[in-house]
Amino acid sequence: MNAFESKKVGLALGGGVVRGMAHIGVLSVLEKAGIPIDMVAGTSAGSIIGAVYCAGVKPDRIYETAKNLQWWQLARLVFPRRAWVSFDPLEKWLVNELGDLQFSDLKIPLTVVATDLDNGKPVEISQGRLAPAVKASCAVPGFVEPVELGGCLLGDGSLADTVPVSALRKMGADFVIGVDIFTSSIRPRWGPLGMAFSAIEILVQRAGGGIDSADCLIAPQLGGYTYTRLSRREELFQLGVDAAVAKLSAIQEALNPTV
């Protein structure tokens, strides 16, 4: 019997675009340490990593796949009526990698969080087709086309709930590990724009209150790091590893005080 089986563990994977590589680093540490992940909730980049992991793909394999991804496989330019980019290729990529899965096909229960663009409320998706839900969770308004799903016009979940701890509480998690990859940083060389960008980062990071309500928060040192440059993905992965290692003893103690 696993020493950690007494509590149901939830993993909340936050948004952060390319910084999602850090999630893979965190998963690799938790898996090697034998920390059970009983359920996952993901927002934006966290929904992509969560979907692949919950489908049964091991972190090492996720990392190898992610190292070879290019933006053209995930996005394409569109005529700018509601946005500049479509994530239709992302949806197709997920279907090609995993199959056209339903949430009920997943090996680990998953909730994907998007935002209702009509009222700003979080929309927690845990049934139906997986790929469109992930696409909706990643659709940054103004940049990426919104997704019509379940009678709602949906956009990036980070607007309403960046680190979706509350979704895991509803799923029955006793202990929630949150992973925050939206760390803010003032960029002095950007002048006033740097201050404004930092303010937006803070607003997004704190959306939904997950960073304050997780039982354990893993926050890789990502302040000032890129959101879009795929060339930094190995470094981002390692920062996720480092942050998870730093919290590992605390997680083990919380799940099994006799360890």
Tab-separated table of C-alpha atoms in Angstrom:
chain	number	residue	atom	x	y	z
A	1	MET	CA	0.000	0.000	0.000
A	2	ASN	CA	1.331	3.430	-0.976
A	3	ALA	CA	2.282	5.485	2.073
A	4	PHE	CA	0.417	8.461	0.647
A	5	GLU	CA	-2.942	6.821	-0.129
A	6	SER	CA	-4.843	8.237	2.845
A	7	LYS	CA	-5.470	11.614	1.192
A	8	LYS	CA	-6.828	12.420	-2.242
A	9	VAL	CA	-4.271	14.653	-3.933
A	10	GLY	CA	-5.211	17.250	-6.524
A	11	LEU	CA	-2.811	19.085	-8.821
A	12	ALA	CA	-3.753	22.571	-10.069
A	13	LEU	CA	-1.731	23.567	-13.134
A	14	GLY	CA	-1.864	27.280	-13.887
A	15	GLY	CA	-1.671	29.248	-17.102
A	16	GLY	CA	1.457	30.830	-18.566
A	17	VAL	CA	1.863	29.927	-22.266
A	18	VAL	CA	5.376	28.532	-22.965
A	19	ARG	CA	6.113	28.653	-19.240
A	20	GLY	CA	3.948	25.527	-19.128
A	21	MET	CA	7.203	23.647	-19.688
A	22	ALA	CA	7.786	24.152	-15.972
A	23	HIS	CA	4.685	22.036	-15.270
A	24	ILE	CA	6.401	19.084	-16.928
A	25	GLY	CA	9.394	19.555	-14.641
A	26	VAL	CA	7.110	19.578	-11.603
A	27	LEU	CA	5.301	16.430	-12.776
A	28	SER	CA	8.571	14.601	-13.339
A	29	VAL	CA	9.668	15.254	-9.740
A	30	LEU	CA	6.313	14.293	-8.214
A	31	GLU	CA	6.122	11.089	-10.235
A	32	LYS	CA	9.665	9.980	-9.378
A	33	ALA	CA	8.944	10.632	-5.699
A	34	GLY	CA	5.813	8.470	-5.843
A	35	ILE	CA	3.444	11.329	-4.990
A	36	PRO	CA	-0.007	10.158	-6.147
A	37	ILE	CA	-1.979	12.526	-8.342
A	38	ASP	CA	-5.633	11.553	-7.974
A	39	MET	CA	-7.096	14.426	-9.973
A	40	VAL	CA	-5.947	17.419	-12.008
A	41	ALA	CA	-7.383	20.821	-12.885
A	42	GLY	CA	-5.717	22.911	-15.555
A	43	THR	CA	-5.983	26.404	-16.962
A	44	SER	CA	-4.599	27.465	-20.346
A	45	ALA	CA	-1.094	25.944	-20.683
A	46	GLY	CA	-1.896	23.902	-17.596
A	47	SER	CA	-4.894	22.415	-19.372
A	48	ILE	CA	-2.664	21.151	-22.201
A	49	ILE	CA	-0.159	19.505	-19.882
A	50	GLY	CA	-2.973	18.230	-17.674
A	51	ALA	CA	-4.826	16.699	-20.611
A	52	VAL	CA	-1.779	14.837	-21.893
A	53	TYR	CA	-0.782	13.633	-18.419
A	54	CYS	CA	-4.302	12.523	-17.492
A	55	ALA	CA	-4.494	10.589	-20.757
A	56	GLY	CA	-1.689	8.407	-19.401
A	57	VAL	CA	1.405	9.933	-20.985
A	58	LYS	CA	4.405	9.907	-18.625
A	59	PRO	CA	6.257	13.176	-17.877
A	60	ASP	CA	9.449	12.038	-19.659
A	61	ARG	CA	7.469	11.396	-22.809
A	62	ILE	CA	5.586	14.698	-22.488
A	63	TYR	CA	8.928	16.487	-22.222
A	64	GLU	CA	10.361	14.822	-25.317
A	65	THR	CA	7.246	15.694	-27.304
A	66	ALA	CA	7.167	19.293	-26.051
A	67	LYS	CA	10.836	19.836	-26.963
A	68	ASN	CA	9.990	19.333	-30.621
A	69	LEU	CA	6.780	21.387	-30.820
A	70	GLN	CA	6.700	24.521	-32.962
A	71	TRP	CA	4.152	27.324	-32.985
A	72	TRP	CA	2.918	26.418	-36.472
A	73	GLN	CA	1.710	23.106	-35.041
A	74	LEU	CA	-0.462	24.919	-32.497
A	75	ALA	CA	-1.635	28.161	-34.110
A	76	ARG	CA	-2.401	29.776	-37.459
A	77	LEU	CA	-3.068	33.346	-38.494
A	78	VAL	CA	-6.680	34.285	-39.276
A	79	PHE	CA	-8.484	37.327	-40.636
A	80	PRO	CA	-8.665	39.677	-37.634
A	81	ARG	CA	-12.338	40.026	-36.823
A	82	ARG	CA	-12.308	38.617	-33.283
A	83	ALA	CA	-8.634	37.717	-33.012
A	84	TRP	CA	-5.374	37.357	-34.926
A	85	VAL	CA	-4.732	33.681	-34.299
A	86	SER	CA	-6.726	30.451	-34.274
A	87	PHE	CA	-5.865	27.486	-32.074
A	88	ASP	CA	-7.567	25.003	-34.416
A	89	PRO	CA	-4.130	23.391	-35.022
A	90	LEU	CA	-3.766	22.885	-31.256
A	91	GLU	CA	-7.060	21.000	-31.191
A	92	LYS	CA	-5.977	18.849	-34.143
A	93	TRP	CA	-2.590	18.204	-32.532
A	94	LEU	CA	-4.237	16.936	-29.355
A	95	VAL	CA	-6.513	14.632	-31.327
A	96	ASN	CA	-3.557	13.305	-33.313
A	97	GLU	CA	-1.485	12.721	-30.157
A	98	LEU	CA	-4.150	11.284	-27.869
A	99	GLY	CA	-7.116	10.363	-30.035
A	100	ASP	CA	-10.427	12.224	-30.006
A	101	LEU	CA	-10.907	11.580	-26.309
A	102	GLN	CA	-13.846	12.301	-24.063
A	103	PHE	CA	-13.123	13.389	-20.500
A	104	SER	CA	-14.530	10.020	-19.420
A	105	ASP	CA	-11.730	8.269	-21.353
A	106	LEU	CA	-8.986	9.794	-19.204
A	107	LYS	CA	-7.025	7.667	-16.747
A	108	ILE	CA	-6.993	10.490	-14.167
A	109	PRO	CA	-10.010	12.799	-13.636
A	110	LEU	CA	-9.462	16.240	-15.158
A	111	THR	CA	-11.247	19.581	-15.042
A	112	VAL	CA	-10.361	22.204	-17.640
A	113	VAL	CA	-11.093	25.821	-16.726
A	114	ALA	CA	-12.119	28.463	-19.273
A	115	THR	CA	-13.737	31.893	-18.882
A	116	ASP	CA	-17.247	32.850	-20.009
A	117	LEU	CA	-16.510	36.007	-21.998
A	118	ASP	CA	-20.052	37.299	-21.521
A	119	ASN	CA	-19.935	37.429	-17.726
A	120	GLY	CA	-16.301	36.830	-16.723
A	121	LYS	CA	-17.099	33.743	-14.657
A	122	PRO	CA	-14.969	30.583	-14.680
A	123	VAL	CA	-16.397	27.626	-16.583
A	124	GLU	CA	-15.239	24.249	-15.299
A	125	ILE	CA	-15.388	21.586	-17.993
A	126	SER	CA	-15.143	17.916	-17.059
A	127	GLN	CA	-17.281	16.121	-19.616
A	128	GLY	CA	-17.635	15.925	-23.365
A	129	ARG	CA	-14.799	16.133	-25.877
A	130	LEU	CA	-11.409	16.957	-24.417
A	131	ALA	CA	-9.651	18.823	-27.254
A	132	PRO	CA	-12.190	21.662	-27.741
A	133	ALA	CA	-12.243	22.320	-23.995
A	134	VAL	CA	-8.455	22.676	-23.939
A	135	LYS	CA	-8.564	24.970	-26.960
A	136	ALA	CA	-11.120	27.165	-25.183
A	137	SER	CA	-9.034	27.316	-22.006
A	138	CYS	CA	-6.052	28.620	-24.020
A	139	ALA	CA	-7.878	31.255	-26.104
A	140	VAL	CA	-6.429	34.598	-24.962
A	141	PRO	CA	-9.071	37.229	-25.866
A	142	GLY	CA	-8.024	39.628	-28.593
A	143	PHE	CA	-5.159	37.394	-29.695
A	144	VAL	CA	-6.774	33.958	-30.076
A	145	GLU	CA	-10.228	33.221	-31.439
A	146	PRO	CA	-12.767	32.452	-28.695
A	147	VAL	CA	-14.499	29.073	-28.680
A	148	GLU	CA	-18.256	28.504	-28.690
A	149	LEU	CA	-18.953	25.560	-26.410
A	150	GLY	CA	-22.031	24.539	-24.470
A	151	GLY	CA	-23.875	27.677	-25.472
A	152	CYS	CA	-21.101	29.946	-24.132
A	153	LEU	CA	-18.412	32.016	-25.771
A	154	LEU	CA	-15.262	30.910	-23.978
A	155	GLY	CA	-11.758	32.311	-23.621
A	156	ASP	CA	-8.595	31.792	-21.608
A	157	GLY	CA	-9.297	30.422	-18.141
A	158	SER	CA	-6.569	32.594	-16.624
A	159	LEU	CA	-8.914	35.575	-16.774
A	160	ALA	CA	-11.077	34.003	-14.072
A	161	ASP	CA	-9.033	31.290	-12.319
A	162	THR	CA	-5.339	31.044	-13.084
A	163	VAL	CA	-4.399	28.271	-10.615
A	164	PRO	CA	-7.678	26.316	-10.375
A	165	VAL	CA	-7.604	25.098	-6.787
A	166	SER	CA	-11.337	25.595	-6.262
A	167	ALA	CA	-12.152	23.165	-9.070
A	168	LEU	CA	-10.177	20.452	-7.280
A	169	ARG	CA	-11.956	21.109	-3.986
A	170	LYS	CA	-15.239	20.451	-5.789
A	171	MET	CA	-13.758	17.236	-7.219
A	172	GLY	CA	-13.054	16.011	-3.696
A	173	ALA	CA	-9.346	16.727	-3.238
A	174	ASP	CA	-8.123	16.644	0.366
A	175	PHE	CA	-4.711	18.115	-0.430
A	176	VAL	CA	-4.121	20.460	-3.356
A	177	ILE	CA	-0.733	21.195	-4.889
A	178	GLY	CA	-0.882	24.394	-6.932
A	179	VAL	CA	1.675	25.272	-9.587
A	180	ASP	CA	1.963	28.978	-10.340
A	181	ILE	CA	3.881	29.855	-13.509
A	182	PHE	CA	2.593	33.433	-13.878
A	183	THR	CA	5.156	35.028	-11.572
A	184	SER	CA	5.278	38.775	-12.161
A	185	SER	CA	8.341	40.961	-12.616
A	186	ILE	CA	8.932	44.672	-13.179
A	187	ARG	CA	10.935	45.266	-16.365
A	188	PRO	CA	12.700	48.651	-15.854
A	189	ARG	CA	13.998	48.851	-19.413
A	190	TRP	CA	10.429	48.799	-20.729
A	191	GLY	CA	9.630	52.082	-18.987
A	192	PRO	CA	5.901	52.715	-18.326
A	193	LEU	CA	5.008	49.687	-20.434
A	194	GLY	CA	7.032	47.508	-18.056
A	195	MET	CA	5.020	48.751	-15.081
A	196	ALA	CA	1.752	48.180	-16.940
A	197	PHE	CA	2.778	44.677	-17.989
A	198	SER	CA	3.741	43.815	-14.416
A	199	ALA	CA	0.327	45.005	-13.215
A	200	ILE	CA	-1.391	42.731	-15.743
A	201	GLU	CA	0.760	39.822	-14.598
A	202	ILE	CA	-0.252	40.444	-10.986
A	203	LEU	CA	-3.951	40.599	-11.888
A	204	VAL	CA	-3.760	37.362	-13.864
A	205	GLN	CA	-1.621	35.577	-11.274
A	206	ARG	CA	-4.123	36.329	-8.508
A	207	ALA	CA	-7.288	35.619	-10.525
A	208	GLY	CA	-9.415	33.053	-8.710
A	209	GLY	CA	-7.338	33.113	-5.528
A	210	GLY	CA	-5.665	29.766	-6.165
A	211	ILE	CA	-2.196	30.883	-5.166
A	212	ASP	CA	-3.502	31.658	-1.675
A	213	SER	CA	-5.756	28.630	-1.180
A	214	ALA	CA	-3.495	25.755	-2.295
A	215	ASP	CA	-2.253	23.502	0.501
A	216	CYS	CA	1.162	23.612	-1.124
A	217	LEU	CA	2.154	26.156	-3.769
A	218	ILE	CA	4.998	25.399	-6.150
A	219	ALA	CA	6.106	28.636	-7.796
A	220	PRO	CA	9.107	28.290	-10.120
A	221	GLN	CA	11.327	31.379	-10.269
A	222	LEU	CA	9.932	32.603	-13.582
A	223	GLY	CA	9.719	36.353	-12.997
A	224	GLY	CA	10.864	38.113	-16.159
A	225	TYR	CA	11.012	34.907	-18.199
A	226	THR	CA	9.476	34.588	-21.634
A	227	TYR	CA	5.888	33.561	-22.313
A	228	THR	CA	6.385	32.840	-26.006
A	229	ARG	CA	9.978	31.847	-26.871
A	230	LEU	CA	10.136	28.102	-27.402
A	231	SER	CA	13.935	28.292	-27.441
A	232	ARG	CA	13.892	28.635	-23.621
A	233	ARG	CA	11.824	25.506	-22.953
A	234	GLU	CA	14.645	23.357	-21.506
A	235	GLU	CA	15.496	26.122	-19.034
A	236	LEU	CA	11.818	26.493	-18.096
A	237	PHE	CA	11.555	22.747	-17.530
A	238	GLN	CA	14.539	22.807	-15.183
A	239	LEU	CA	13.090	25.698	-13.184
A	240	GLY	CA	9.997	23.550	-12.654
A	241	VAL	CA	12.174	20.681	-11.460
A	242	ASP	CA	14.041	22.937	-9.028
A	243	ALA	CA	10.864	24.409	-7.559
A	244	ALA	CA	9.255	20.992	-7.068
A	245	VAL	CA	12.373	19.548	-5.420
A	246	ALA	CA	12.375	22.475	-2.977
A	247	LYS	CA	8.792	21.642	-1.910
A	248	LEU	CA	9.042	17.856	-1.997
A	249	SER	CA	9.814	17.268	1.667
A	250	ALA	CA	6.918	19.493	2.745
A	251	ILE	CA	4.532	17.576	0.468
A	252	GLN	CA	5.720	14.212	1.758
A	253	GLU	CA	5.355	15.335	5.360
A	254	ALA	CA	1.856	16.704	4.768
A	255	LEU	CA	0.667	13.515	3.074
A	256	ASN	CA	2.308	11.157	5.536
A	257	PRO	CA	3.573	12.774	8.753
A	258	THR	CA	5.412	9.556	9.689
A	259	VAL	CA	7.771	9.852	6.696
